[in-house]
Short mmCIF file of C-alpha atoms in Angstrom, two decimals:
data_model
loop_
_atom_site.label_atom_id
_atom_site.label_comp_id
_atom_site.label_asym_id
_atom_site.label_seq_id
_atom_site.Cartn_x
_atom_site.Cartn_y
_atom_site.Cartn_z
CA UNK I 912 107.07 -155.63 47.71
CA UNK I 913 107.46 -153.75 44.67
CA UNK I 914 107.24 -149.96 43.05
CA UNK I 915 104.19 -148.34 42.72
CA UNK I 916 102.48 -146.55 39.98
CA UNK I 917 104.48 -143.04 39.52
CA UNK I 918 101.31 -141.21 39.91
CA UNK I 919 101.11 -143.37 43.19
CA UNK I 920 104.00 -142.07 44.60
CA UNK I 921 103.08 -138.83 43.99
CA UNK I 922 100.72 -138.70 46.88
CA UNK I 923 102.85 -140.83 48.95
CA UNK I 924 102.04 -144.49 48.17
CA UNK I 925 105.30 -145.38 47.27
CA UNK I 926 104.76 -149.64 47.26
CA UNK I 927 102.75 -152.59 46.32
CA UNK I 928 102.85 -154.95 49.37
CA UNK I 929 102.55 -157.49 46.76
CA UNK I 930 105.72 -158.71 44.48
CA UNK I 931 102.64 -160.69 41.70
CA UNK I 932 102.23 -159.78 38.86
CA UNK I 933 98.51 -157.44 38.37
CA UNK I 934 95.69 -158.67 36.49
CA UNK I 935 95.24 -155.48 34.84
CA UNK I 936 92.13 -154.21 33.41
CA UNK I 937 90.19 -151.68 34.69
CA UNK I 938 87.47 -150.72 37.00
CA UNK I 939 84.05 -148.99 36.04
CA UNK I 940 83.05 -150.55 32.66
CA UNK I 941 79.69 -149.71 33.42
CA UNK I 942 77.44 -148.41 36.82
CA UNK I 943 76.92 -152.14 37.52
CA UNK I 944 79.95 -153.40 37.52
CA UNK I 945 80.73 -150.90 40.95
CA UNK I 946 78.27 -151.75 43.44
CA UNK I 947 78.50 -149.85 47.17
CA UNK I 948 76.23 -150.62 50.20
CA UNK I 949 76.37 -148.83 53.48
CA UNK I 950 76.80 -150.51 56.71
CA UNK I 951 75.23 -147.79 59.06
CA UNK I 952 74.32 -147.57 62.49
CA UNK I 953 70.88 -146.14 62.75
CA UNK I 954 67.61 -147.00 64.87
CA UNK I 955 64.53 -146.28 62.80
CA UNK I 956 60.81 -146.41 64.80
CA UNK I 957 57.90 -147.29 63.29
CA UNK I 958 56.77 -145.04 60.14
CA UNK I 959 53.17 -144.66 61.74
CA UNK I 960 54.84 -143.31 64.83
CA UNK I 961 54.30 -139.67 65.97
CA UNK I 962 55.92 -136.92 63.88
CA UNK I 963 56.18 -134.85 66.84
CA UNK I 964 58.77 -137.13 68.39
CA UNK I 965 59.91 -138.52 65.50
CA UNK I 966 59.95 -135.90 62.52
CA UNK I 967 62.39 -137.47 59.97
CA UNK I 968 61.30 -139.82 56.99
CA UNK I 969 64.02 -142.43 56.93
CA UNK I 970 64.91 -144.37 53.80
CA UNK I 971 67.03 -146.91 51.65
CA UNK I 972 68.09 -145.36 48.47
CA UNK I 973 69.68 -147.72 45.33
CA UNK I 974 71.13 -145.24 42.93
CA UNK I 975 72.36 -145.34 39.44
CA UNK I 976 73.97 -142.93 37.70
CA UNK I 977 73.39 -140.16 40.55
CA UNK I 978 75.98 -138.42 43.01
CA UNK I 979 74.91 -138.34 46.43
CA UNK I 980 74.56 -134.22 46.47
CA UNK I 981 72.73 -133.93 43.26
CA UNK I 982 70.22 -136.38 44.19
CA UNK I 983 69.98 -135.00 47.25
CA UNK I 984 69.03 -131.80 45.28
CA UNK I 985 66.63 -133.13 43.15
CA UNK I 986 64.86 -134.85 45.66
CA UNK I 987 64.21 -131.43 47.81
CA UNK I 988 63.47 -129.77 44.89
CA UNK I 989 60.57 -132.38 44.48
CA UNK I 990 59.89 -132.51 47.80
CA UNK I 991 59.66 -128.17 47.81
CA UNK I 992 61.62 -127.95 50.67
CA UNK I 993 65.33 -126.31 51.51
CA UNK I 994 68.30 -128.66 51.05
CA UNK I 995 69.32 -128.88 54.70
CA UNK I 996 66.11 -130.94 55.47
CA UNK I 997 67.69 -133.87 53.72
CA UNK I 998 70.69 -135.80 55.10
CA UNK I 999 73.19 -138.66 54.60
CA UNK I 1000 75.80 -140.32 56.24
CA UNK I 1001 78.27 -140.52 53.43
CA UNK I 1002 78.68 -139.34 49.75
CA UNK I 1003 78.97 -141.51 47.05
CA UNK I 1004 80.30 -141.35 43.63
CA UNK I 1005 78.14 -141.02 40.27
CA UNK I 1006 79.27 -143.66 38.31
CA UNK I 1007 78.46 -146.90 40.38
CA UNK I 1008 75.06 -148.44 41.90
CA UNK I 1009 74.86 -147.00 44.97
CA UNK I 1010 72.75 -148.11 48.25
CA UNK I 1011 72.62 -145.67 50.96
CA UNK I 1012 70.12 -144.13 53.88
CA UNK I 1013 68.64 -140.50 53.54
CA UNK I 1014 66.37 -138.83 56.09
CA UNK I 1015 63.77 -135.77 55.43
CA UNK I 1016 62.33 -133.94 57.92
CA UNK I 1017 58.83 -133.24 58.10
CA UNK I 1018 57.79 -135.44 55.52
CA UNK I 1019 55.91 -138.43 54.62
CA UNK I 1020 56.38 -141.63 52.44
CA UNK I 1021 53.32 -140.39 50.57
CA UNK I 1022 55.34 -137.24 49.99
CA UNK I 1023 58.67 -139.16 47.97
CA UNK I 1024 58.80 -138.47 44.87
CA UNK I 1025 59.38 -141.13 41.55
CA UNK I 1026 62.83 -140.62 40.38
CA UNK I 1027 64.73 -141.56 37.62
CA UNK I 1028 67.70 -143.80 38.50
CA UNK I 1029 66.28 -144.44 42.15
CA UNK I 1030 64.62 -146.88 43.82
CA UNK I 1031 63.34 -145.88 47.32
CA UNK I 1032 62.63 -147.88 50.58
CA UNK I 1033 60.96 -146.45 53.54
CA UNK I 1034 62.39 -148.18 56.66
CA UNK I 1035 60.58 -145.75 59.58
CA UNK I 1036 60.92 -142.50 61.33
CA UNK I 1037 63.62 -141.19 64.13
CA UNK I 1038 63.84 -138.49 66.28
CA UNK I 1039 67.23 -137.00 64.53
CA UNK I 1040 68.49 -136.38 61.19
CA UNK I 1041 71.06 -139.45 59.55
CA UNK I 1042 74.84 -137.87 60.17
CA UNK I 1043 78.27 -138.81 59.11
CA UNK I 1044 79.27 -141.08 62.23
CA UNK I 1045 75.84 -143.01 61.00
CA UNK I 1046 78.24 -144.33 58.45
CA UNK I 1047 80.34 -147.28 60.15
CA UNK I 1048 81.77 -148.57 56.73
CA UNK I 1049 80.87 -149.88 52.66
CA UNK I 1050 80.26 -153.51 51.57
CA UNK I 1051 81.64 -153.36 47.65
CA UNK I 1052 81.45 -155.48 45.13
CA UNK I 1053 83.65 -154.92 41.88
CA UNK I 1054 84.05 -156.14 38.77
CA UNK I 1055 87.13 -155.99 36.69
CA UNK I 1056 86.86 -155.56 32.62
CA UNK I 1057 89.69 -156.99 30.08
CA UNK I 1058 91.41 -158.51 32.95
CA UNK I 1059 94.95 -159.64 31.23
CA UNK I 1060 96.05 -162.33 33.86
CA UNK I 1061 93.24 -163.22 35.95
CA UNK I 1062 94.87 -166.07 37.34
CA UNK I 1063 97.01 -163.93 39.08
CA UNK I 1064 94.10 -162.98 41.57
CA UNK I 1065 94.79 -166.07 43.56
CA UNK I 1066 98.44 -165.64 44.53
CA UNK I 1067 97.98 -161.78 45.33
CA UNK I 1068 95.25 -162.75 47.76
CA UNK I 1069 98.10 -165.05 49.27
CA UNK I 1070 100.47 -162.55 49.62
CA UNK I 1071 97.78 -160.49 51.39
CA UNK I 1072 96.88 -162.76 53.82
CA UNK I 1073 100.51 -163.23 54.62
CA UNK I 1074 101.03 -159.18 54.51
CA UNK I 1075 97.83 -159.04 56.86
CA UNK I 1076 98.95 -161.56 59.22
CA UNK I 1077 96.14 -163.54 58.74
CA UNK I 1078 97.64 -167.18 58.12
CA UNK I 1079 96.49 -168.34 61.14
CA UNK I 1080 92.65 -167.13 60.92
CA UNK I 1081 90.25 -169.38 59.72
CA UNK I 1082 89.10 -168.96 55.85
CA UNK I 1083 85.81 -168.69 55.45
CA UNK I 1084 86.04 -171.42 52.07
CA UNK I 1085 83.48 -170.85 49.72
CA UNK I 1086 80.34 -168.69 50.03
CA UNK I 1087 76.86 -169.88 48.45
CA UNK I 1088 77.72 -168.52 45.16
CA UNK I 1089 80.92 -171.00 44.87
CA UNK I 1090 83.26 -167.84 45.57
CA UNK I 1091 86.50 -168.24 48.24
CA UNK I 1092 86.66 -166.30 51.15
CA UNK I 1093 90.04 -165.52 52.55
CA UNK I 1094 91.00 -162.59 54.94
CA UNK I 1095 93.36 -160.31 53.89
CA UNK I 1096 95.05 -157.21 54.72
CA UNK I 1097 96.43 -153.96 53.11
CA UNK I 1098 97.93 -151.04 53.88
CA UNK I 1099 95.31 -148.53 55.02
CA UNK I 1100 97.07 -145.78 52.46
CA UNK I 1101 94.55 -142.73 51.81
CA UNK I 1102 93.54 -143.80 47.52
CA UNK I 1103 94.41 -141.45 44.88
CA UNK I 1104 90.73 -140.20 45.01
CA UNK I 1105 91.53 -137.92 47.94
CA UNK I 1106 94.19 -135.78 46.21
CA UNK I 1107 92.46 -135.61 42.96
CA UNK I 1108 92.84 -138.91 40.00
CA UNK I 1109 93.29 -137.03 37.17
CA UNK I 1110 95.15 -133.73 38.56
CA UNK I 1111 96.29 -134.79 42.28
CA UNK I 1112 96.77 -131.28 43.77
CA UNK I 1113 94.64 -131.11 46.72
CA UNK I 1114 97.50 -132.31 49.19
CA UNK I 1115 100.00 -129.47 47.60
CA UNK I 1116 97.37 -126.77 48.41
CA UNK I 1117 96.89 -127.79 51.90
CA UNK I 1118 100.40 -127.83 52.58
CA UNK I 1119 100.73 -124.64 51.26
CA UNK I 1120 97.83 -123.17 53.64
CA UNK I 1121 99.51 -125.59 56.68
CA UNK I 1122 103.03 -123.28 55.73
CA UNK I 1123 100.52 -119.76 56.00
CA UNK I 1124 101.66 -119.37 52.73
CA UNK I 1125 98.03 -118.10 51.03
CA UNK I 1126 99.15 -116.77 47.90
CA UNK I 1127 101.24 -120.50 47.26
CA UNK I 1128 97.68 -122.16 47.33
CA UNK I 1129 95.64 -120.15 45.51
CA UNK I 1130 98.17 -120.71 42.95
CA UNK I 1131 98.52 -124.37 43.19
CA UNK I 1132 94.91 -124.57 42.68
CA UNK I 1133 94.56 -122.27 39.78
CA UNK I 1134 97.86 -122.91 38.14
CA UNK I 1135 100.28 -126.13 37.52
CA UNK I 1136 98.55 -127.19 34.37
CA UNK I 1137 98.55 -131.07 34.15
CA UNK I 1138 99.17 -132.88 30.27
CA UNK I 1139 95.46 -135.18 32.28
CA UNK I 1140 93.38 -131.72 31.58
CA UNK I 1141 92.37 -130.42 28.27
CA UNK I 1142 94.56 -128.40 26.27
CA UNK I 1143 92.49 -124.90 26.77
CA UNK I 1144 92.61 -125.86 30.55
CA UNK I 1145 96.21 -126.17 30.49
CA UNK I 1146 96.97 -123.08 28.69
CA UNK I 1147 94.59 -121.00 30.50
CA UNK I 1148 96.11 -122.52 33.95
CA UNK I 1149 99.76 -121.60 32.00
CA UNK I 1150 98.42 -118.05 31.91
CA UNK I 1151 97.48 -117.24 34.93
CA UNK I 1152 100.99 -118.72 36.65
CA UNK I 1153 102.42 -116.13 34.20
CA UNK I 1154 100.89 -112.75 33.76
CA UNK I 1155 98.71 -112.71 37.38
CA UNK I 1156 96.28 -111.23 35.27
CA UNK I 1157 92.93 -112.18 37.34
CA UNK I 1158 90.66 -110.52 34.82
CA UNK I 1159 92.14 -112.15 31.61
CA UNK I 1160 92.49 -114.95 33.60
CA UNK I 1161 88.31 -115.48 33.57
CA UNK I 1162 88.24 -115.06 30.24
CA UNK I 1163 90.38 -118.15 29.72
CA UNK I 1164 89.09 -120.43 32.32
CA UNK I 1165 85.90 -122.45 31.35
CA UNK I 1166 82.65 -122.08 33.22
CA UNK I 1167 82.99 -125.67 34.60
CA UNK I 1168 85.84 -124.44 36.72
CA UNK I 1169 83.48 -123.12 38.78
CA UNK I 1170 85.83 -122.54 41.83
CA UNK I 1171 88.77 -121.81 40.27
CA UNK I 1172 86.77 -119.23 38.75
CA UNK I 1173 84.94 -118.15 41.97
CA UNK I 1174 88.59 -117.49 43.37
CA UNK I 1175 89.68 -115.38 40.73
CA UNK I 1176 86.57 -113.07 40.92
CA UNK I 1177 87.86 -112.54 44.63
CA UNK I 1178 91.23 -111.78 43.38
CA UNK I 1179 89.89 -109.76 40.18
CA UNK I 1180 87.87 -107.36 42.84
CA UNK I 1181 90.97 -106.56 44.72
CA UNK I 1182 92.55 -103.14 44.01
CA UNK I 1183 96.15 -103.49 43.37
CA UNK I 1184 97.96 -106.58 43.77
CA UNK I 1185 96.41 -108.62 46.48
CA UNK I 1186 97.86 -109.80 49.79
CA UNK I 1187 97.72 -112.15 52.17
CA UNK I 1188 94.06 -111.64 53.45
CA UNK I 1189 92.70 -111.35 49.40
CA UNK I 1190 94.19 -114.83 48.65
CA UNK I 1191 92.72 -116.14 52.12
CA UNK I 1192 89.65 -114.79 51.28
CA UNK I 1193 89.88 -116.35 47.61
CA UNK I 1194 90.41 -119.93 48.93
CA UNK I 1195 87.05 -119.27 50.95
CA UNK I 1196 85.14 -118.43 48.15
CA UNK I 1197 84.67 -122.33 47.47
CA UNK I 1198 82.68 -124.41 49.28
CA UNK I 1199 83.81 -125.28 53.40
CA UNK I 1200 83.66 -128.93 53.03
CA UNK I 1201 86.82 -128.07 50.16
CA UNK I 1202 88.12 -126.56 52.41
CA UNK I 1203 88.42 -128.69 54.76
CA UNK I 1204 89.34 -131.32 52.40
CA UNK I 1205 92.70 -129.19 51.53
CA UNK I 1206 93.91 -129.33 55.10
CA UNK I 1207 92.95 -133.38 55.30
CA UNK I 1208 94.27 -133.76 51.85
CA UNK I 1209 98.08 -132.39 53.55
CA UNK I 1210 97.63 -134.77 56.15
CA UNK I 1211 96.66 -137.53 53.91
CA UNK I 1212 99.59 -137.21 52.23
CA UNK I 1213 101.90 -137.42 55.17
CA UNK I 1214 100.33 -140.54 56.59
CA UNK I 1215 101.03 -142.26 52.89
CA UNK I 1216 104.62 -140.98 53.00
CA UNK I 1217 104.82 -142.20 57.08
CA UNK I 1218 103.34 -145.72 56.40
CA UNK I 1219 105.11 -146.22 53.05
CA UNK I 1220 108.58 -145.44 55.24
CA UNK I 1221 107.37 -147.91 58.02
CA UNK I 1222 107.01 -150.60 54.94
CA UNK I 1223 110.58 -149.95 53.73
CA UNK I 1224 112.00 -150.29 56.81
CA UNK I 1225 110.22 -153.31 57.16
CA UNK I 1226 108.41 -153.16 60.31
CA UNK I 1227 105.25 -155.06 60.86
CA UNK I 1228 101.74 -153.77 60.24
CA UNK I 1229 99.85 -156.60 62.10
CA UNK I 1230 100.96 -156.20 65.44
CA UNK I 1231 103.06 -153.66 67.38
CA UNK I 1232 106.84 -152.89 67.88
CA UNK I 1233 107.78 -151.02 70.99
CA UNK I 1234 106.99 -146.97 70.72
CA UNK I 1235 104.15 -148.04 68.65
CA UNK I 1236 100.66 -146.15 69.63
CA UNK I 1237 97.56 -148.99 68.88
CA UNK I 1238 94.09 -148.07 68.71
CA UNK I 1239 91.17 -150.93 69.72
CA UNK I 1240 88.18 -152.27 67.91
CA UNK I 1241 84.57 -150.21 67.95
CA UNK I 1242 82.53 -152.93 69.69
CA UNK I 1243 79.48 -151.98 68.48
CA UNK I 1244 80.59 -152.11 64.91
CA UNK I 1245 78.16 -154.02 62.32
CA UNK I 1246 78.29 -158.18 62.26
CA UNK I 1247 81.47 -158.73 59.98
CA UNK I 1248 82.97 -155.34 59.82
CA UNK I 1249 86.63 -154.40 61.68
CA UNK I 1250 85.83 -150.98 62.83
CA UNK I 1251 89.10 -149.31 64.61
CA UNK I 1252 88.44 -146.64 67.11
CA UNK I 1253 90.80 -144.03 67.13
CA UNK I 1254 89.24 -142.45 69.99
CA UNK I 1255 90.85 -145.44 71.95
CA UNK I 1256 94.83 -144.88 71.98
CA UNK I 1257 97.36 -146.99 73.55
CA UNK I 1258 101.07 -146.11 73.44
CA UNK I 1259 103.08 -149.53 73.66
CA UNK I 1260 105.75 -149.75 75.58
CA UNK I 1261 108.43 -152.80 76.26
CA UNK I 1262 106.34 -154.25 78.66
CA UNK I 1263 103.29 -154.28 76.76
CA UNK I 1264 104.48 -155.45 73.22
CA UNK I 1265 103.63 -158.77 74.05
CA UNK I 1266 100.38 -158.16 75.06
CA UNK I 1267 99.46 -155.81 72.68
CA UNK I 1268 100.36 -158.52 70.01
CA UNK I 1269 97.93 -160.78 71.38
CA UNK I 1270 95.12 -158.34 71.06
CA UNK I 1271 96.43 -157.53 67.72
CA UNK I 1272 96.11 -161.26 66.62
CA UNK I 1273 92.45 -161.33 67.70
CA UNK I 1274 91.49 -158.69 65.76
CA UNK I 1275 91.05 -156.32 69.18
CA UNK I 1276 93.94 -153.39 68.57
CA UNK I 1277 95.65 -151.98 65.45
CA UNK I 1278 98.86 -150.51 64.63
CA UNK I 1279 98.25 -146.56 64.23
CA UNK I 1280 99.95 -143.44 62.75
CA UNK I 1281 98.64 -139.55 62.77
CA UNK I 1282 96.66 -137.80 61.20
CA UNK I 1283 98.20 -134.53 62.11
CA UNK I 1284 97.04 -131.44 64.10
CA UNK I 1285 97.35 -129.56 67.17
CA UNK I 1286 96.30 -132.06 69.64
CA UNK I 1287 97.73 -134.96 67.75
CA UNK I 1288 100.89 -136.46 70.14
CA UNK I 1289 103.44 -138.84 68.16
CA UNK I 1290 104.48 -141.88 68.67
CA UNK I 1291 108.07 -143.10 70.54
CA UNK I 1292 110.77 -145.45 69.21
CA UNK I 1293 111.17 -146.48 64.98
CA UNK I 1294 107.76 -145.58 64.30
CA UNK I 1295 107.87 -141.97 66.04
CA UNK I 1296 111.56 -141.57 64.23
CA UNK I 1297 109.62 -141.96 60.80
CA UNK I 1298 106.60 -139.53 61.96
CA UNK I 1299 109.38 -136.48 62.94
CA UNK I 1300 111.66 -137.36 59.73
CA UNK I 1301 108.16 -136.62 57.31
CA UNK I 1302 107.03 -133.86 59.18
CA UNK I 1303 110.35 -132.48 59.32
CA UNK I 1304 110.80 -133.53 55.36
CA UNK I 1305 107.24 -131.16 54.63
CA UNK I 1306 108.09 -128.34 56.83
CA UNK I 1307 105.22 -129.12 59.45
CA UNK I 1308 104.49 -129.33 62.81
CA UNK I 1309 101.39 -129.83 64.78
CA UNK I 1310 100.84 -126.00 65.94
CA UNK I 1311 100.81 -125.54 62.09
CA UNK I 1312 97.28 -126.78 61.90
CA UNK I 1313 95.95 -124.38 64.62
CA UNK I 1314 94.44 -122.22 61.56
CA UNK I 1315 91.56 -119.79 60.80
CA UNK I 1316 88.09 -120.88 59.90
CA UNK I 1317 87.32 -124.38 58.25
CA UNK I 1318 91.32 -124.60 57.92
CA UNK I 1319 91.56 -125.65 61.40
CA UNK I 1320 92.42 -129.32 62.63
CA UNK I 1321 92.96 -131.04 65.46
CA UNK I 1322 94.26 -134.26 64.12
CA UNK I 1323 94.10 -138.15 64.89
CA UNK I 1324 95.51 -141.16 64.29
CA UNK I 1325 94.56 -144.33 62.08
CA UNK I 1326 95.05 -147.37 61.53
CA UNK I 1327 97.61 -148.76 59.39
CA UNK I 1328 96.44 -151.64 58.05
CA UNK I 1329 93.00 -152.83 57.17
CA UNK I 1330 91.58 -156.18 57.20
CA UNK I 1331 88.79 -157.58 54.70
CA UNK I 1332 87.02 -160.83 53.78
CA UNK I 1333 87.39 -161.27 50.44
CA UNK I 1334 85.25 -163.08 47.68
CA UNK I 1335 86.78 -163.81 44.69
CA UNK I 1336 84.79 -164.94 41.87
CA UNK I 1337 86.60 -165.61 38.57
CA UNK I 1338 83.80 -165.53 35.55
CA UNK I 1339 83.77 -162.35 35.63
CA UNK I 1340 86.59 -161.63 37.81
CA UNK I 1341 85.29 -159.92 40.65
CA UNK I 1342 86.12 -158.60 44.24
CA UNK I 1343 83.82 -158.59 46.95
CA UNK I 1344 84.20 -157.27 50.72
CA UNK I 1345 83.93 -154.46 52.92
CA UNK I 1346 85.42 -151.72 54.58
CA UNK I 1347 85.38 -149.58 57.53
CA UNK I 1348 84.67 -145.76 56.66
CA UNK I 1349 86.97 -143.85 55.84
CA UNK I 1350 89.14 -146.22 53.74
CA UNK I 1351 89.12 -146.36 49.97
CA UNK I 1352 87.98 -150.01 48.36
CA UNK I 1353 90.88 -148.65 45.65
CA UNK I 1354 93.58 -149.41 48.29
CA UNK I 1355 92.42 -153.02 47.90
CA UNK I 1356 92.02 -152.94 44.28
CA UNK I 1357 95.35 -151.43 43.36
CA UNK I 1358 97.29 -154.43 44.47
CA UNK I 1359 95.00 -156.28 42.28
CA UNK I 1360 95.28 -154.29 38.80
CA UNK I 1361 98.38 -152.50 39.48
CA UNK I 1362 97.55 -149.86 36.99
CA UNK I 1363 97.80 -146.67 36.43
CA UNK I 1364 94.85 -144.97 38.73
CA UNK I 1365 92.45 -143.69 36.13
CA UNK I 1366 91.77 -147.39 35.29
CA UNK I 1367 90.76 -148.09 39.07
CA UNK I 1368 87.71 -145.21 38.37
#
């Protein structure tokens, strides 16, 4: 185990599990070399079968150089109907070739328009709309440019076997392209994307709404300039932490600040200095899925800082110690995949380590920490001594989440580690394996590279 990355630790990954030295390099190098499939879990009838039953198109969508929402956009635009007729399970970045399911409702495959950077697959009709918990997890495969040691691949994937408890599994030797196929395990640590790469802020607004304290978020997001921004962002963001001067304020910030900018209109309307309810208000002016993603990105952060203290006190991520709370496995989770449920809890006792252990080993259970909010209930012994010392550390409690509007949370719990086969090809050096939802393919990658987190995209 060694440091991690300062901007790492930041947001609450404080280790590498791995003591090797990274290959270095970086991600990205171009949209092919960052490939993402969904693994979903969706029934499709027939596409000749009766739109009265069954009134949404489904199809497989390969994307390049299009974010999930915009082509989204585009394709209702094309298709002249509203937005909300088309849905997804998850969103997916821009920059990578992306494969992923859509629905439409009321359409047909006659109807789908040619688009530039898409190649579409009709697979049938259903009787709902695609939705998030579609989604069971992404299949990746990743290619790392200018690697500088790209031997080093093979003794990190040792270590995280070891770190994964995973010695005893069976590899899977060599696939039919020649690559190796080894299991491996890392800690399940929320990537840098969720607080922000380049300015990672999110978390300290959400803790600031988790607090009540409405005026301290607006402010994190619209001030706390970064030397990662340009230099007319940071000065404008400089400004507005100085004077409070909304209305000079929107002269400074650029137009592609949209919702920093849509805040300070809010607070610019106000007459006299604003309280309370204006700087609520002004943190709902952006969109609800942002705000949501404030109050996750606070308890992202917490989990990092809970799971990083588990690591230095060197308790096992693998299998259980006593006050431990495990989750099991989704049993109806796609050929390949280790899907934890969270919505199956087990607090572990002393009479139970032992048996816990063994469902651990088989892949059936999984070490857990929360998620917090008001219904979330910690865990006993070392590991519930490390959830109270953070949450005590950030000023939080559970009631704290019982909040207004698309603040609100009730919490859960996650697993702590998560387990992959990986394929490892060396010319190029590239990563292949999957992941359940909800965990970031970066996690993996960062004990690869171990650079800073703009190079892992």
């Amino acid at each position: 185990m060694r440091p991690a990355h300062p901007t790492e630790q930041a947001v609450g990954m404080e280790y590498y599990v791995t003591d090797a030295d990274g290959v270095g390099g970086h991600l990205r190098e171009d949209d092919e070399h960052f490939r993402v499939r969904e693994l979903e879990r969706f029934d499709t009838e027939p596409v000749d079968a009766g739109t009265d039953a069954y009134p949404h198109l489904v199809f497989r969508a390969t994307l390049r150089g299009w974010d999930t929402n915009d082509f989204a956009a585009r394709l209702s635009d094309a298709l002249g109907v509203s937005r909300e007729r088309v849905n997804w399970a998850g969103t997916k970045d821009k920059y990578a070739v992306t494969t992923q399911l859509f629905s439409v409702y009321g359409s047909d495959p006659d109807d789908l328009p040619d688009v530039d950077g898409a190649d579409l697959e009709v697979l049938g009709r259903a009787g709902r709309s695609i939705e998030f918990g579609d989604l069971a997890g992404n299949a990746f495969e990743l290619v790392v440019s200018d690697p500088d040691r790209p031997e080093n691949a093979d003794p990190i994937t040792d270590e995280l076997r070891a770190f994964g408890g995973l010695e005893s599994r069976r590899r899977g030797g060599d696939d039919v392209d020649g690559a190796d196929v080894t299991p491996i395990g890392v800690p399940n640590f929320f990537g840098q994307q969720r607080f922000g790469s380049r300015r990672p802020i999110t978390h300290e607004v959400g803790l600031e709404i988790v607090r009540g304290d409405w005026e301290g978020a607006v402010m994190a997001y619209l001030g706390r300039p970064t030397d990662a921004e340009p230099e007319g962002t940071q000065a404008a963001r400089a400004f507005v932490e100085e004077t409070r001067d909304w209305q000079q304020a929107l002269d400074r910030f650029p137009n592609r600040l949209r919702y920093e900018r849509s805040m300070l209109h809010e607070l610019a309307e106000c007459e006299g200095a604003p309280g309370p309810e204006t700087f609520r208000a002004a943190l709902e002016r952006v969109p609800s899925n942002l705000q949501r993603l404030f109050v996750h990105a606070a308890q992202s952060y917490a989990f990092n800082r809970m799971i990083s203290e588990r690591l230095a006190r060197d308790l096992p991520f693998d299998r259980p110690v006593a006050g431990d709370v495990v989750c099991f496995a989704d049993t109806d989770a796609p050929e390949g995949l280790v899907l934890p449920d969270a919505d199956r809890l087990q607090r572990v006792d002393d009479r139970r380590v032992d048996s816990v252990t063994r469902h651990c080993e088989r892949g059936r259970a999984f070490v857990t920490a929360p998620l917090v909010g008001t219904e979330t209930e910690l865990a006993d012994g070392e590991q519930g001594e490390i959830e109270r010392a953070v949450l005590d550390d950030l000023d939080l409690e559970s009631g704290d989440f019982d909040l207004p509007g698309e603040f609100y949370s009730n919490g859960t719990r996650r697993s702590i580690l998560v387990q992959t086969d990986l394929e490892v090809e060396h010319d190029p050096l590239t990563l292949s394996f999957s992941l359940p939802k909800g965990s970031y393919a970066t996690v993996v990658l960062r004990e690869y590279l171990k650079v800073d987190p703009i190079d892992l995209g």
